[in-house]
XYZ file of N, CA and C in Angstrom:
537
model
N -3.645 -8.706 -54.694
C -3.675 -7.490 -53.923
C -3.035 -7.354 -53.064
N -2.019 -6.248 -52.167
C -1.203 -6.196 -51.427
C -2.314 -6.265 -49.624
N -1.260 -6.639 -48.824
C -1.337 -6.253 -47.598
C -1.951 -4.349 -47.336
N -1.463 -3.887 -48.063
C -1.458 -2.483 -47.605
C -2.720 -2.086 -48.387
N -2.936 -2.371 -49.837
C -3.471 -2.001 -50.561
C -5.383 -2.783 -49.727
N -5.331 -4.030 -49.268
C -6.437 -4.701 -49.046
C -6.628 -3.974 -47.370
N -5.899 -3.376 -46.590
C -6.437 -2.456 -45.655
C -6.893 -1.501 -45.968
N -7.199 -0.504 -46.853
C -7.438 1.136 -46.885
C -8.277 1.184 -46.706
N -9.776 0.212 -46.353
C -10.684 0.835 -45.990
C -10.897 0.950 -44.621
N -9.735 -0.248 -43.887
C -9.768 -1.018 -42.136
C -8.968 0.772 -41.537
N -8.276 1.163 -42.515
C -7.428 2.388 -41.258
C -8.096 3.053 -40.629
N -7.501 3.347 -39.572
C -7.448 4.644 -38.860
C -6.642 6.097 -39.960
N -7.417 7.144 -39.311
C -6.513 8.072 -39.199
C -5.411 8.435 -38.037
N -4.233 9.119 -38.449
C -3.172 9.088 -37.732
C -3.055 9.849 -36.380
N -2.868 9.117 -35.438
C -3.504 9.372 -34.097
C -2.685 10.989 -33.591
N -1.728 10.733 -34.574
C -0.575 12.372 -34.095
C -1.417 13.739 -35.506
N -1.777 13.492 -35.913
C -2.061 14.596 -37.130
C -2.918 14.388 -37.575
N -3.620 13.080 -37.597
C -5.191 13.105 -38.233
C -5.279 12.720 -40.064
N -4.081 12.533 -40.618
C -3.796 12.277 -41.905
C -4.918 10.624 -42.496
N -5.159 10.305 -43.538
C -4.955 9.320 -44.100
C -4.451 8.808 -45.155
N -3.075 9.617 -45.390
C -2.218 9.495 -46.431
C -0.618 8.701 -45.466
N -0.971 7.503 -46.008
C 0.298 6.684 -45.044
C 1.417 6.146 -46.349
N 2.218 5.237 -45.927
C 2.944 4.597 -46.994
C 3.430 3.142 -46.438
N 3.680 2.040 -46.982
C 3.480 1.309 -45.852
C 5.074 0.726 -45.849
N 5.021 0.014 -44.867
C 6.638 0.213 -44.253
C 6.929 -1.099 -43.670
N 6.764 -2.138 -43.455
C 6.104 -3.816 -43.301
C 5.470 -4.623 -42.952
N 5.600 -5.312 -43.574
C 4.351 -6.050 -42.768
C 5.065 -7.361 -41.756
N 4.402 -7.340 -40.527
C 5.062 -8.027 -39.437
C 4.720 -9.666 -39.842
N 5.650 -10.643 -38.601
C 4.963 -11.646 -39.142
C 3.599 -12.432 -38.249
N 2.897 -10.876 -37.966
C 1.674 -11.261 -37.082
C 0.573 -10.819 -37.907
N 1.193 -10.378 -39.074
C 0.101 -9.740 -39.695
C -0.073 -8.553 -39.811
N -0.001 -7.857 -39.106
C -0.352 -6.295 -38.772
C 0.965 -5.558 -39.703
N 0.335 -4.444 -39.986
C 0.742 -3.335 -41.245
C 0.961 -2.201 -40.367
N 2.389 -2.055 -40.440
C 3.165 -0.811 -40.277
C 3.331 0.457 -40.898
N 2.796 1.010 -40.986
C 2.480 2.346 -42.313
C 3.296 3.796 -41.307
N 3.492 4.397 -42.227
C 4.600 5.596 -42.147
C 3.035 6.769 -42.898
N 3.229 7.524 -41.459
C 2.303 8.571 -41.536
C 3.086 10.054 -42.911
N 2.139 10.029 -44.132
C 2.753 11.199 -45.064
C 3.037 12.376 -44.010
N 1.837 13.137 -43.158
C 1.386 14.098 -42.583
C 2.291 14.609 -41.529
N 2.854 13.433 -40.698
C 3.535 13.786 -39.660
C 4.704 12.870 -39.711
N 5.453 11.873 -39.884
C 5.930 10.566 -40.212
C 6.173 9.655 -39.403
N 4.912 10.086 -38.619
C 4.784 8.645 -37.237
C 4.457 7.620 -38.025
N 4.751 6.199 -37.568
C 5.310 4.946 -38.044
C 4.855 4.035 -36.984
N 3.402 3.804 -37.506
C 2.261 2.533 -36.775
C 1.775 1.201 -37.169
N 0.937 1.022 -36.591
C 0.712 -0.296 -36.666
C -0.848 0.258 -37.363
N -1.094 -0.095 -38.439
C -2.371 0.610 -39.228
C -3.056 -0.152 -39.926
N -4.464 -1.224 -39.919
C -5.197 -0.699 -38.390
C -4.870 -1.009 -37.523
N -4.975 -0.388 -36.387
C -4.912 -0.563 -34.903
C -5.840 -1.967 -34.403
N -5.314 -3.074 -34.296
C -5.697 -4.260 -33.500
C -6.925 -3.958 -32.482
N -7.568 -4.578 -31.940
C -8.762 -4.685 -30.959
C -7.522 -4.427 -29.687
N -8.042 -4.251 -29.042
C -7.475 -4.690 -27.619
C -7.444 -5.960 -27.040
N -8.516 -6.840 -27.564
C -9.220 -8.414 -27.433
C -7.656 -8.868 -27.973
N -7.509 -8.300 -29.127
C -6.900 -9.154 -30.276
C -5.356 -8.987 -29.725
N -4.764 -7.591 -29.197
C -3.372 -7.575 -28.086
C -3.586 -8.817 -27.211
N -4.288 -8.503 -26.513
C -3.895 -9.465 -25.375
C -4.225 -10.957 -25.945
N -4.661 -11.363 -26.687
C -5.110 -12.880 -26.918
C -2.971 -12.495 -27.826
N -2.907 -12.081 -29.037
C -1.612 -12.404 -29.328
C -0.179 -12.220 -28.261
N -0.042 -11.264 -26.968
C 0.358 -11.178 -26.117
C 0.310 -12.387 -25.258
N -0.763 -13.017 -25.308
C -0.545 -14.231 -24.492
C -0.298 -15.255 -24.839
N -0.537 -15.600 -26.554
C -0.199 -16.520 -27.076
C 1.255 -16.534 -27.290
N 2.137 -15.544 -27.634
C 3.396 -14.640 -27.842
C 4.300 -15.382 -26.337
N 3.861 -15.223 -25.174
C 4.318 -15.140 -23.950
C 4.399 -16.502 -23.655
N 3.136 -16.965 -23.798
C 2.740 -18.785 -23.203
C 2.793 -19.768 -23.930
N 2.518 -19.301 -25.414
C 2.429 -20.260 -26.041
C 1.217 -21.351 -26.185
N 0.612 -22.294 -26.411
C -0.046 -23.656 -25.976
C 0.193 -24.290 -24.269
N 1.216 -24.160 -23.852
C 1.363 -24.365 -22.946
C 2.580 -23.839 -22.144
N 2.447 -23.641 -20.741
C 3.502 -22.669 -19.814
C 4.782 -22.855 -19.791
N 5.230 -24.109 -20.313
C 6.894 -24.568 -20.767
C 6.929 -24.130 -21.944
N 5.883 -23.848 -22.804
C 6.520 -23.044 -24.243
C 6.188 -21.547 -24.375
N 6.319 -21.291 -25.681
C 6.819 -19.455 -25.555
C 7.440 -18.472 -24.948
N 7.534 -17.555 -24.681
C 8.683 -16.871 -24.044
C 8.546 -17.138 -22.476
N 7.244 -17.265 -21.885
C 7.208 -17.956 -20.445
C 8.122 -17.908 -19.971
N 8.301 -18.976 -20.254
C 9.709 -20.362 -19.677
C 10.856 -19.715 -20.167
N 10.737 -19.396 -20.946
C 12.380 -18.348 -21.728
C 12.810 -17.291 -20.722
N 11.655 -16.177 -20.026
C 11.513 -15.391 -19.764
C 11.953 -15.428 -18.607
N 11.500 -16.347 -17.775
C 11.813 -16.654 -16.577
C 13.291 -17.481 -16.394
N 13.218 -18.513 -16.884
C 14.567 -19.259 -17.146
C 15.700 -17.864 -17.191
N 15.460 -17.078 -18.003
C 16.914 -16.257 -18.691
C 16.657 -15.865 -17.522
N 16.346 -14.697 -16.851
C 16.120 -14.394 -15.741
C 16.991 -15.054 -14.576
N 16.574 -16.084 -14.380
C 16.757 -17.277 -13.249
C 18.697 -17.218 -13.408
N 19.337 -17.501 -14.803
C 20.427 -18.251 -15.066
C 21.360 -16.724 -15.175
N 20.998 -15.542 -15.993
C 21.537 -14.106 -15.736
C 20.947 -13.307 -14.508
N 20.668 -13.679 -13.896
C 20.156 -13.099 -12.222
C 21.152 -11.453 -11.962
N 22.508 -12.238 -12.360
C 23.581 -11.062 -12.057
C 23.526 -9.370 -12.414
N 23.133 -10.046 -14.169
C 23.520 -9.446 -15.185
C 21.913 -8.329 -15.233
N 21.122 -9.032 -15.093
C 19.819 -8.464 -15.344
C 19.353 -7.372 -13.696
N 19.971 -8.040 -12.726
C 19.963 -7.380 -11.367
C 20.879 -5.660 -11.974
N 21.834 -6.444 -12.154
C 23.043 -4.487 -12.612
C 22.411 -3.958 -13.057
N 21.229 -4.431 -14.725
C 20.708 -3.554 -14.608
C 19.530 -2.773 -14.566
N 18.997 -3.624 -13.241
C 18.048 -3.268 -12.549
C 18.652 -2.377 -11.788
N 19.313 -2.218 -11.059
C 20.229 -1.425 -10.410
C 20.490 -0.212 -10.926
N 20.869 -0.229 -11.795
C 21.377 1.028 -12.709
C 20.469 1.805 -12.694
N 19.253 1.245 -13.469
C 17.828 2.139 -13.523
C 17.303 2.485 -12.182
N 17.188 1.842 -11.367
C 17.298 2.445 -9.941
C 18.112 2.865 -9.707
N 19.581 3.372 -10.018
C 20.155 4.792 -9.441
C 20.091 5.900 -10.226
N 19.573 5.800 -11.571
C 18.930 6.534 -11.993
C 17.994 7.343 -11.615
N 16.668 6.385 -11.003
C 15.486 6.742 -10.667
C 15.730 7.595 -9.642
N 16.827 7.003 -8.271
C 16.812 7.944 -7.157
C 17.601 9.208 -7.168
N 17.964 9.056 -8.427
C 18.826 10.347 -8.481
C 17.613 11.166 -9.025
N 16.629 11.337 -9.106
C 16.082 12.001 -9.293
C 14.532 12.224 -8.569
N 14.465 10.797 -7.275
C 13.586 10.784 -6.372
C 14.106 10.206 -5.583
N 15.140 10.719 -4.453
C 16.239 9.887 -3.473
C 15.350 9.035 -2.024
N 13.835 9.927 -1.980
C 13.596 9.252 -0.766
C 12.726 7.797 -0.775
N 12.686 7.592 -2.035
C 12.197 5.618 -2.248
C 10.896 5.835 -1.661
N 10.104 5.819 -2.020
C 8.760 5.967 -1.890
C 8.089 4.514 -2.351
N 6.539 5.243 -2.912
C 5.802 4.326 -3.258
C 6.512 4.253 -4.922
N 6.231 2.774 -5.518
C 7.272 2.708 -7.034
C 5.850 1.101 -7.669
N 5.680 2.190 -9.098
C 4.681 1.194 -9.794
C 5.101 0.451 -10.662
N 5.298 -0.625 -10.807
C 5.922 -0.860 -12.654
C 5.265 -1.922 -13.101
N 4.132 -1.010 -14.431
C 3.629 -1.075 -14.935
C 3.599 -2.471 -16.549
N 3.434 -3.759 -16.374
C 4.069 -4.341 -17.214
C 4.970 -5.290 -16.370
N 4.400 -5.050 -15.038
C 5.693 -5.928 -14.039
C 6.321 -7.037 -14.839
N 6.035 -8.084 -15.291
C 6.709 -8.663 -15.603
C 6.379 -10.215 -14.689
N 7.260 -10.926 -14.122
C 7.451 -11.638 -12.983
C 7.945 -11.164 -11.956
N 8.124 -9.576 -11.664
C 8.490 -9.076 -10.895
C 10.321 -8.806 -10.386
N 11.149 -9.620 -11.582
C 12.766 -9.004 -11.288
C 12.700 -7.495 -10.629
N 12.571 -6.850 -11.281
C 12.746 -5.365 -11.365
C 12.351 -4.843 -10.138
N 10.789 -5.269 -10.087
C 10.268 -4.996 -8.208
C 11.403 -5.639 -7.484
N 11.276 -6.817 -7.370
C 12.399 -6.950 -6.694
C 13.597 -6.459 -5.852
N 14.241 -6.067 -6.813
C 15.494 -5.594 -6.891
C 15.157 -3.994 -6.316
N 14.073 -3.335 -6.407
C 13.881 -2.218 -6.173
C 13.197 -2.529 -4.693
N 12.744 -3.473 -3.758
C 12.219 -4.072 -2.884
C 13.556 -4.071 -2.364
N 14.608 -4.891 -2.365
C 15.767 -4.709 -1.893
C 16.077 -3.511 -1.785
N 16.340 -2.537 -2.430
C 16.606 -1.103 -2.199
C 15.782 -0.260 -1.161
N 14.804 -0.383 -0.710
C 13.901 0.132 0.042
C 12.452 0.854 -0.401
N 12.044 0.512 -1.661
C 10.801 1.015 -2.511
C 9.713 0.055 -1.446
N 8.824 0.422 -1.508
C 7.517 0.270 -1.269
C 6.994 -0.314 -2.893
N 6.782 -1.611 -3.351
C 6.463 -2.045 -4.590
C 5.373 -2.469 -5.021
N 4.776 -1.912 -6.446
C 3.988 -2.242 -6.280
C 3.559 -2.199 -7.955
N 2.615 -3.793 -8.650
C 3.087 -3.758 -9.802
C 1.649 -4.229 -10.850
N 1.811 -3.690 -12.002
C 0.314 -4.646 -12.802
C 0.752 -5.219 -13.545
N 0.218 -6.586 -14.142
C 0.418 -7.551 -15.090
C -0.941 -8.065 -15.808
N -1.184 -8.461 -16.918
C -2.011 -8.745 -17.509
C -1.901 -10.864 -17.716
N -0.542 -11.425 -16.906
C -0.365 -12.470 -17.284
C -0.431 -13.245 -15.625
N -1.448 -13.745 -15.366
C -1.643 -14.861 -14.174
C -0.201 -15.231 -13.610
N 0.532 -15.951 -14.157
C 1.476 -16.880 -14.472
C 2.614 -15.904 -13.740
N 2.798 -14.738 -14.485
C 3.877 -13.536 -14.499
C 3.424 -13.229 -12.747
N 2.399 -13.153 -12.348
C 1.896 -12.701 -11.102
C 2.269 -13.273 -9.751
N 1.748 -14.650 -10.282
C 2.249 -15.808 -9.283
C 3.223 -16.031 -8.771
N 4.230 -15.828 -10.124
C 5.934 -16.092 -9.875
C 6.099 -14.993 -8.986
N 5.752 -13.262 -9.332
C 6.532 -12.545 -8.486
C 5.854 -12.385 -6.975
N 4.762 -12.943 -6.631
C 3.829 -13.136 -5.156
C 4.707 -14.308 -4.363
N 4.545 -15.413 -5.132
C 5.480 -16.587 -4.371
C 7.110 -16.748 -3.919
N 7.638 -16.284 -5.604
C 9.340 -16.347 -5.499
C 9.836 -15.104 -4.656
N 9.112 -13.797 -4.694
C 9.569 -12.330 -4.163
C 8.991 -11.437 -2.914
N 8.048 -12.584 -2.955
C 6.701 -12.061 -1.954
C 6.250 -10.799 -2.337
N 6.097 -10.275 -3.602
C 5.461 -9.076 -3.735
C 4.276 -9.459 -3.906
N 3.701 -8.808 -2.429
C 2.036 -8.761 -2.156
C 1.145 -7.706 -3.591
N 1.708 -6.923 -4.057
C 0.942 -5.467 -4.358
C 1.128 -5.494 -6.058
N 0.936 -6.918 -6.426
C 0.510 -7.188 -7.612
C -0.696 -7.599 -7.676
N -1.537 -6.644 -9.105
C -2.708 -6.822 -9.459
C -2.956 -6.917 -10.777
N -3.481 -7.788 -11.343
C -3.706 -8.191 -12.660
C -4.678 -7.581 -12.984
N -4.078 -6.639 -13.773
C -5.090 -5.798 -14.028
C -4.018 -5.181 -15.583
N -5.054 -4.538 -16.822
C -4.111 -3.923 -17.833
C -4.212 -2.501 -17.828
N -2.670 -2.014 -18.424
C -3.703 -0.304 -18.507
C -4.197 0.258 -19.393
N -4.626 -0.681 -20.441
C -6.005 -0.394 -20.784
C -7.212 -0.361 -20.062
N -7.031 -0.929 -18.375
C -8.429 -0.805 -18.231
C -8.537 0.614 -17.205
N -9.121 1.092 -16.279
C -9.512 2.213 -15.886
C -9.070 1.773 -14.476
N -7.528 2.174 -14.358
C -7.156 1.772 -13.131
C -7.929 2.669 -11.763
N -7.160 1.693 -10.549
C -8.046 2.445 -9.837
C -7.214 2.990 -8.354
N -6.311 3.433 -8.575
C -5.309 4.507 -7.462
C -5.896 5.334 -7.108
N -6.190 5.918 -5.686
C -6.138 6.812 -5.741
C -5.544 7.825 -6.285
N -5.378 9.671 -6.181
C -4.559 9.888 -6.914
C -2.934 10.733 -5.871
N -2.756 10.797 -6.569
C -0.688 11.044 -5.805
C -0.228 9.470 -4.889
N -0.637 8.423 -5.418
C -0.305 7.440 -5.123
C 0.977 6.565 -4.600
N 1.521 7.176 -6.112
C 2.903 7.012 -6.779
C 3.829 8.303 -6.729
N 4.609 7.737 -6.548
C 5.667 8.484 -6.263
C 6.763 8.724 -7.858
N 6.905 7.075 -8.071
C 7.737 6.478 -9.150
C 7.057 5.695 -9.987
N 6.485 6.233 -11.130
C 5.660 4.965 -12.273
C 6.809 4.467 -13.752
N 7.193 3.112 -13.575
C 7.581 2.646 -15.248
C 7.221 1.883 -15.570
N 7.576 1.337 -16.649
C 7.541 1.096 -17.802
C 8.648 0.648 -18.607
N 8.992 -0.871 -18.475
C 9.731 -1.436 -18.589
C 9.336 -2.071 -19.841
N 9.663 -1.990 -21.175
C 9.423 -3.046 -22.262
C 8.146 -3.176 -22.759
N 7.225 -1.970 -22.089
C 5.720 -1.834 -22.228
C 5.004 -1.460 -22.877
N 5.463 -0.288 -23.370
C 4.584 0.170 -24.817
C 4.782 -0.251 -26.633
N 5.361 -1.620 -26.753
C 5.490 -2.537 -27.738
C 4.546 -3.342 -27.535
N 3.852 -3.958 -26.601
C 2.777 -4.620 -26.426
C 1.081 -3.537 -26.232
N 0.963 -2.304 -26.573
C 0.062 -1.719 -26.019
C -0.281 -1.254 -27.245
N -1.887 -0.789 -27.772
C -2.373 -0.521 -28.789
C -2.103 0.757 -29.055
């Protein structure tokens, strides 16, 4: 039997329209199945992985079996090596944000990684905060960039910020890591 046929009883209804009619799109390397909803054309992983499975896969992908393996080391090394290029990208994003919100108040970056974007924002006068689920990244952001307002929290958790704490919230390269 194919992965599509064997997953039939585990599938969730479409989160957009509630349909249970899907066609397979692809089986990804991590053995998750992407389906196409025949009711509304949304494509998503179905059955949805548990939050714990998502976090475990993310940690495995980003860390490997050791800190010097996986994407963790490559992520930081690549950004260090190409700091000018990444700073240009970050400053372009910040210029867009500042065109909409020129006051430069409190900025929260959800999934802030090792703090490279937040460091550029801090240099431009923003009061920076971040959420990250990998302690290695949060530690790097705090030690390398003196970003003290990094929390080890997942967006899936109940966030404990007061209402209207932030003027701007960013989520760069995050959605693909969410359930």
